[in-house]
Coordinates of C-alpha atoms in Angstrom, one line a residue:
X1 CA 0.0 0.0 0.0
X2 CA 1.3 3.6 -0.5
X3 CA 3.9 3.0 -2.9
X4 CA 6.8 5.7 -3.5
X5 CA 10.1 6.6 -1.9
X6 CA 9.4 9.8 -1.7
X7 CA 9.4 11.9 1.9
X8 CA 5.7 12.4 1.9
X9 CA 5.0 8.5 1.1
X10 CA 7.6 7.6 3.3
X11 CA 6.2 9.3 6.4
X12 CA 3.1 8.1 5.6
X13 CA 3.6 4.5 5.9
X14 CA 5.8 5.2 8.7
X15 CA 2.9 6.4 10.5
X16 CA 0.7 3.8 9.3
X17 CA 2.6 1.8 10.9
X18 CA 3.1 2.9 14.2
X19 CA -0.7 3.7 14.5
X20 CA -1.3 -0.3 13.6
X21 CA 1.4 -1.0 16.1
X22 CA -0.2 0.8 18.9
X23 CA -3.3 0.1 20.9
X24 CA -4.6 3.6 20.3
X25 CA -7.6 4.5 18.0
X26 CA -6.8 6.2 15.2
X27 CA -8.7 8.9 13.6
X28 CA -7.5 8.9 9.3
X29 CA -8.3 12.6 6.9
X30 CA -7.1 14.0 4.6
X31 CA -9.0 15.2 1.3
X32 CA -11.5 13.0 -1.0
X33 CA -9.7 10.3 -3.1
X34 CA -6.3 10.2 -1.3
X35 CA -7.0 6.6 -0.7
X36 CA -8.2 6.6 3.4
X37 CA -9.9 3.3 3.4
X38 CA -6.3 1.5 2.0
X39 CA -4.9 2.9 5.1
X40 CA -7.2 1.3 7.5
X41 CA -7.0 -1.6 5.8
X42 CA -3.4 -1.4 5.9
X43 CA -3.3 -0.9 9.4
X44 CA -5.3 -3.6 10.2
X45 CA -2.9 -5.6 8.3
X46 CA 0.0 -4.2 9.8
X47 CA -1.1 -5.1 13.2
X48 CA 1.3 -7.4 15.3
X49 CA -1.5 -10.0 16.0
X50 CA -4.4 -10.6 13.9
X51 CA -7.7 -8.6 14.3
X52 CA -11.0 -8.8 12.7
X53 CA -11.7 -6.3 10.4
X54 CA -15.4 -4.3 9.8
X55 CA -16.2 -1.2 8.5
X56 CA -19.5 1.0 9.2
X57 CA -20.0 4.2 7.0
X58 CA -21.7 6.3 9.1
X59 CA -23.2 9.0 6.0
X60 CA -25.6 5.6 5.6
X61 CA -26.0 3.9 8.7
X62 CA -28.2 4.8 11.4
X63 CA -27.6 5.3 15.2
X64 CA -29.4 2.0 15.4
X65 CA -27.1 0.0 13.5
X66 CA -23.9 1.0 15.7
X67 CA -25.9 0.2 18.8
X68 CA -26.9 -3.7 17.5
X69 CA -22.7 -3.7 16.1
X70 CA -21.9 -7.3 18.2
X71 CA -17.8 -7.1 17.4
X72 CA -16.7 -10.7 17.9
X73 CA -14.4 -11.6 21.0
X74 CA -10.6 -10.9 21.2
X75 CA -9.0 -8.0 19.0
X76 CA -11.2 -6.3 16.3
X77 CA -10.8 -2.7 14.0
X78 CA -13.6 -0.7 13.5
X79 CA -13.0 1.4 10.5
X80 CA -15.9 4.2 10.7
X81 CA -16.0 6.2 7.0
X82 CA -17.5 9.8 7.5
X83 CA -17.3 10.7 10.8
X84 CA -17.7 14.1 9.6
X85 CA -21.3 13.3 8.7
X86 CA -22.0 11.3 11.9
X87 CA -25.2 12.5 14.1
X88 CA -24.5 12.9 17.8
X89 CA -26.5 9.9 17.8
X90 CA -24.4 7.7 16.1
X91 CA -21.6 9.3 17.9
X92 CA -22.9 8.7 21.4
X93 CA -23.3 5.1 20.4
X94 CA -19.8 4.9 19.3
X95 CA -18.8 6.2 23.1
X96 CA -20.6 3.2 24.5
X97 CA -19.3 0.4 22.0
X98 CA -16.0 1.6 23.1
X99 CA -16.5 1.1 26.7
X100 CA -18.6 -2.0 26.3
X101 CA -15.6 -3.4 24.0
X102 CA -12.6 -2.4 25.5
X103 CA -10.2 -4.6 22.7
X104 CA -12.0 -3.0 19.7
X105 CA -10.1 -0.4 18.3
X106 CA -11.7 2.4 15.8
X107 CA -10.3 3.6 13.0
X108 CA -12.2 6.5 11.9
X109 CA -11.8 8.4 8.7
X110 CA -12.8 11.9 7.6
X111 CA -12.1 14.7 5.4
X112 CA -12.0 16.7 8.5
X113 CA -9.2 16.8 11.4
X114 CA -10.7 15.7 14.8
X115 CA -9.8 19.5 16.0
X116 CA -12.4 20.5 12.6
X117 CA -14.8 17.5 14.4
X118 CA -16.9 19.8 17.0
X119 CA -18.9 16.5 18.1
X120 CA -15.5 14.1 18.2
X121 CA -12.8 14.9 20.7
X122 CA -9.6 13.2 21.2
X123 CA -9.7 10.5 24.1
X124 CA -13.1 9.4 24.0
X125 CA -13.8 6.2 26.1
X126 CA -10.7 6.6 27.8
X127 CA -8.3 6.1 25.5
X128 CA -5.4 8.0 23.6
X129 CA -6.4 8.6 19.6
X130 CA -3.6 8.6 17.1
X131 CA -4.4 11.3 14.4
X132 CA -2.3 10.6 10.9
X133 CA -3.1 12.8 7.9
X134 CA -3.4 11.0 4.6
X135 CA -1.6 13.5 2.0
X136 CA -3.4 14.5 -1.1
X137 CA -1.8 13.1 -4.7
X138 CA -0.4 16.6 -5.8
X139 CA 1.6 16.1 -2.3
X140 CA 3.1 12.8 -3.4
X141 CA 4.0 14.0 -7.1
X142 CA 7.4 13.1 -7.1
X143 CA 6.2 9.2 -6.7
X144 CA 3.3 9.3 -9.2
X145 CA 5.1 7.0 -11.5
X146 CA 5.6 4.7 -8.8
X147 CA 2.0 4.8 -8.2
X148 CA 1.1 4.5 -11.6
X149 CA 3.4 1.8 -11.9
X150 CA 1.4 -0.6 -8.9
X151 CA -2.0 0.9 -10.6
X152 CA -0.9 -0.8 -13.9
X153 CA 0.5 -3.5 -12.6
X154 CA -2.8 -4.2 -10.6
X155 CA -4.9 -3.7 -13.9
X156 CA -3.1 -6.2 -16.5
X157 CA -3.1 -9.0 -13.9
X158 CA -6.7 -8.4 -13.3
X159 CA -7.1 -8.1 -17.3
X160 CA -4.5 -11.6 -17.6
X161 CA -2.4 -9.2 -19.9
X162 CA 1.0 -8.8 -20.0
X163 CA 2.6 -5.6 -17.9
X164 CA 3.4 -2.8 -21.2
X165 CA 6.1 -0.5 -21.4
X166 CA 5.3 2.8 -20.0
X167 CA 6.5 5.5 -22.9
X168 CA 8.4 8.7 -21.6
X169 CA 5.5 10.7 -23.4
X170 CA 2.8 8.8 -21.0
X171 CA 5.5 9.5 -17.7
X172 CA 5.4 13.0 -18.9
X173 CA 1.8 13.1 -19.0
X174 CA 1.5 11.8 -15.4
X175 CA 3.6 14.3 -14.1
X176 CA 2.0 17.2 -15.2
X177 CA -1.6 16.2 -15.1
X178 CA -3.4 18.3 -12.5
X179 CA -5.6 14.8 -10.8
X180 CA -8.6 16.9 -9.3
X181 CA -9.9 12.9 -9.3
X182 CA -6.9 12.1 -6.8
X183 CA -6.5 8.2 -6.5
X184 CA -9.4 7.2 -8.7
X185 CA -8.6 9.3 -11.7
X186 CA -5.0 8.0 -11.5
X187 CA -6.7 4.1 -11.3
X188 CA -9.0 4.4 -14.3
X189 CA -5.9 6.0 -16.2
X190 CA -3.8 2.8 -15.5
X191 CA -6.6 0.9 -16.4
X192 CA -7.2 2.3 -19.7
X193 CA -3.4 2.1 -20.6
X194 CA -3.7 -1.5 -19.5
X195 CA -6.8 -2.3 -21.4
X196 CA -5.1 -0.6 -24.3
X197 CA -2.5 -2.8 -24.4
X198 CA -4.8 -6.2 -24.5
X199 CA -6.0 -4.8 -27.3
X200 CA -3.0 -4.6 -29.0
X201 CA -1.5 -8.0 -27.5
X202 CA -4.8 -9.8 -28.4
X203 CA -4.8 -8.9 -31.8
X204 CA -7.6 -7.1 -31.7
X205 CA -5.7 -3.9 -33.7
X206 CA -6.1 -6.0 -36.9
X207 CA -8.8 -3.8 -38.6
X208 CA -9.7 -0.3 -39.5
X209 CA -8.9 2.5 -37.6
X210 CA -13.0 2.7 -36.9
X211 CA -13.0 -0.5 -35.7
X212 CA -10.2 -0.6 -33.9
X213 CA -11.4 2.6 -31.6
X214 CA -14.9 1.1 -31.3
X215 CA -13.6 -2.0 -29.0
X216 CA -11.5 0.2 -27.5
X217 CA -14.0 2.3 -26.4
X218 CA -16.3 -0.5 -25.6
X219 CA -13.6 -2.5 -23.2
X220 CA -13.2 0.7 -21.3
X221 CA -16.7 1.3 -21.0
X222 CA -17.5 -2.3 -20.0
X223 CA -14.3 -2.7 -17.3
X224 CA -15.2 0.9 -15.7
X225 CA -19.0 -0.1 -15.6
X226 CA -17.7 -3.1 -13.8
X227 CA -15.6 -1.1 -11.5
X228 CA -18.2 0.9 -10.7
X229 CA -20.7 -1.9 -10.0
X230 CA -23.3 -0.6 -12.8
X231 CA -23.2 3.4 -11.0
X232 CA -24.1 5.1 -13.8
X233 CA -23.4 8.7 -12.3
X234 CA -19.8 7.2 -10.7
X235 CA -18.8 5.9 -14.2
X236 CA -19.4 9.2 -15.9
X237 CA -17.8 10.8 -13.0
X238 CA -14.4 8.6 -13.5
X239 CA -14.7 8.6 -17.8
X240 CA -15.1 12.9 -17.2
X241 CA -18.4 12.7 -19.4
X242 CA -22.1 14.1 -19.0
X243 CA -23.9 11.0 -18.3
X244 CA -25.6 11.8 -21.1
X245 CA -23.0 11.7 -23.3
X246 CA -22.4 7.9 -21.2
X247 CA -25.5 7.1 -22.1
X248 CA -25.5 7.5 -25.4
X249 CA -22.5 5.7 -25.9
X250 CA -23.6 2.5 -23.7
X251 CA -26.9 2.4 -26.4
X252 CA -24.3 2.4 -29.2
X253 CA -22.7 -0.6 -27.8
X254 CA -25.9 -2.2 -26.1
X255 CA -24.5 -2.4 -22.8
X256 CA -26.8 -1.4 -19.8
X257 CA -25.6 -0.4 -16.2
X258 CA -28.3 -2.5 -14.7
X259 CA -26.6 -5.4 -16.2
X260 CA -23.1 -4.6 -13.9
X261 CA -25.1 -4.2 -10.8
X262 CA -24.2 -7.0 -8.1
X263 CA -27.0 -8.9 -7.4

């Protein structure tokens, strides 16, 4: 997780690791898309004995839910998405799972800082919480190839191709993009390189230029429509379309969201 050797990705995973190490809570922010949810799931990972792992977004769930949460016995992490949008409710509940499990350890995450988090404060329960910013991509530039790298590397071994050369034109591309998308922009890029290159290993190139673009364009549609389990709105978001304009090109290809939707 986090790849780069880079001071900012360094310190990250530095502190990743200390907060996994320790028996503190840990409260995760840092800007949309910098990839929180890896770090609690690295952290979990990264703990010195193994600990269940659950996660409760709290913009969806109701006070309700937290209050019937039945964490199995011994060790367990709690990763809680969106504190920022949790109801004094919810976080009230969240007090009183803490005292009622005292080896469960939260891992909240949030756009906000806890000091930004009026109805969250620091020591809740009776215990110490670890606070590790997760830096945004422009703060990690220098490592964006490296990250591109493990994106692409991800995407042709989930496509069964083989890994391409990456061209000095596409490293210089990377580099000066802006990423407003952060992580996810720089995932659907690596997987549209990838797909374009099972295109070419696969022989599907062997046509006209028309034809050739067309099952381009209709792998990338189908693998991001997978991606983003049939979300019509989240696949337009990560292609930069009007969904619309999505639209439009799904009927050209017959391919339906619905049809990507887990059951």
């Amino acid at each position: 997780s986090f790849p780069g050797s880079g001071p900012v990705s360094t310190a990250l995973r530095t502190a990743l690791r200390r907060g996994a190490a320790s028996e503190c809570h840990v409260h995760l922010h840092g800007p949309k898309g910098t990839g929180k949810k890896e770090a609690a799931f690295a952290i979990n990972a990264l703990s010195p004995e193994p600990r269940t792992f659950m996660t409760l977004n709290l913009l969806y769930a109701s006070a309700e839910s937290v209050r019937r949460l039945h964490p199995p016995q011994g060790p367990a992490d709690l990763s809680l998405k969106s504190v920022e949008c949790a109801t004094p409710e919810q976080i009230e509940d969240v007090r009183a799972l803490i005292r009622r499990c005292p080896e469960l350890r939260i891992i909240s995450s949030s756009v906000a800082s806890l000091a930004e988090l009026e109805h969250l404060e620091a020591g809740e329960g009776g215990a110490t919480v670890v606070e590790i910013r997760v830096p945004s991509l422009d703060e990690r530039r220098d490592d964006l190839p490296e990250i591109f790298e493990n994106f692409l590397r991800l995407a042709v071994r989930s496509l069964d191709a083989d890994m391409p050369e990456i061209s000095t034109a596409t490293l210089t591309d990377i580099m000066t993009r802006p990423w407003p998308g952060s992580l996810p922009e720089l995932r659907s890029f690596a997987m549209t390189y990838a797909l374009g290159a099972r295109v070419q290993s696969d022989g599907a190139g062997q046509g006209t230029l028309a034809e050739q673009v067309e099952a381009f364009e209709k792998m990338v549609l189908t693998e991001t429509l997978k991606r983003t389990n049939g979300k019509a709105a989240e696949a337009a978001r990560v292609l930069g379309v009007p969904r619309n304009t999505l639209y439009d090109r799904l009927a050209r290809f017959g391919l339906s969201p619905k049809d990507f939707r887990e059951a």
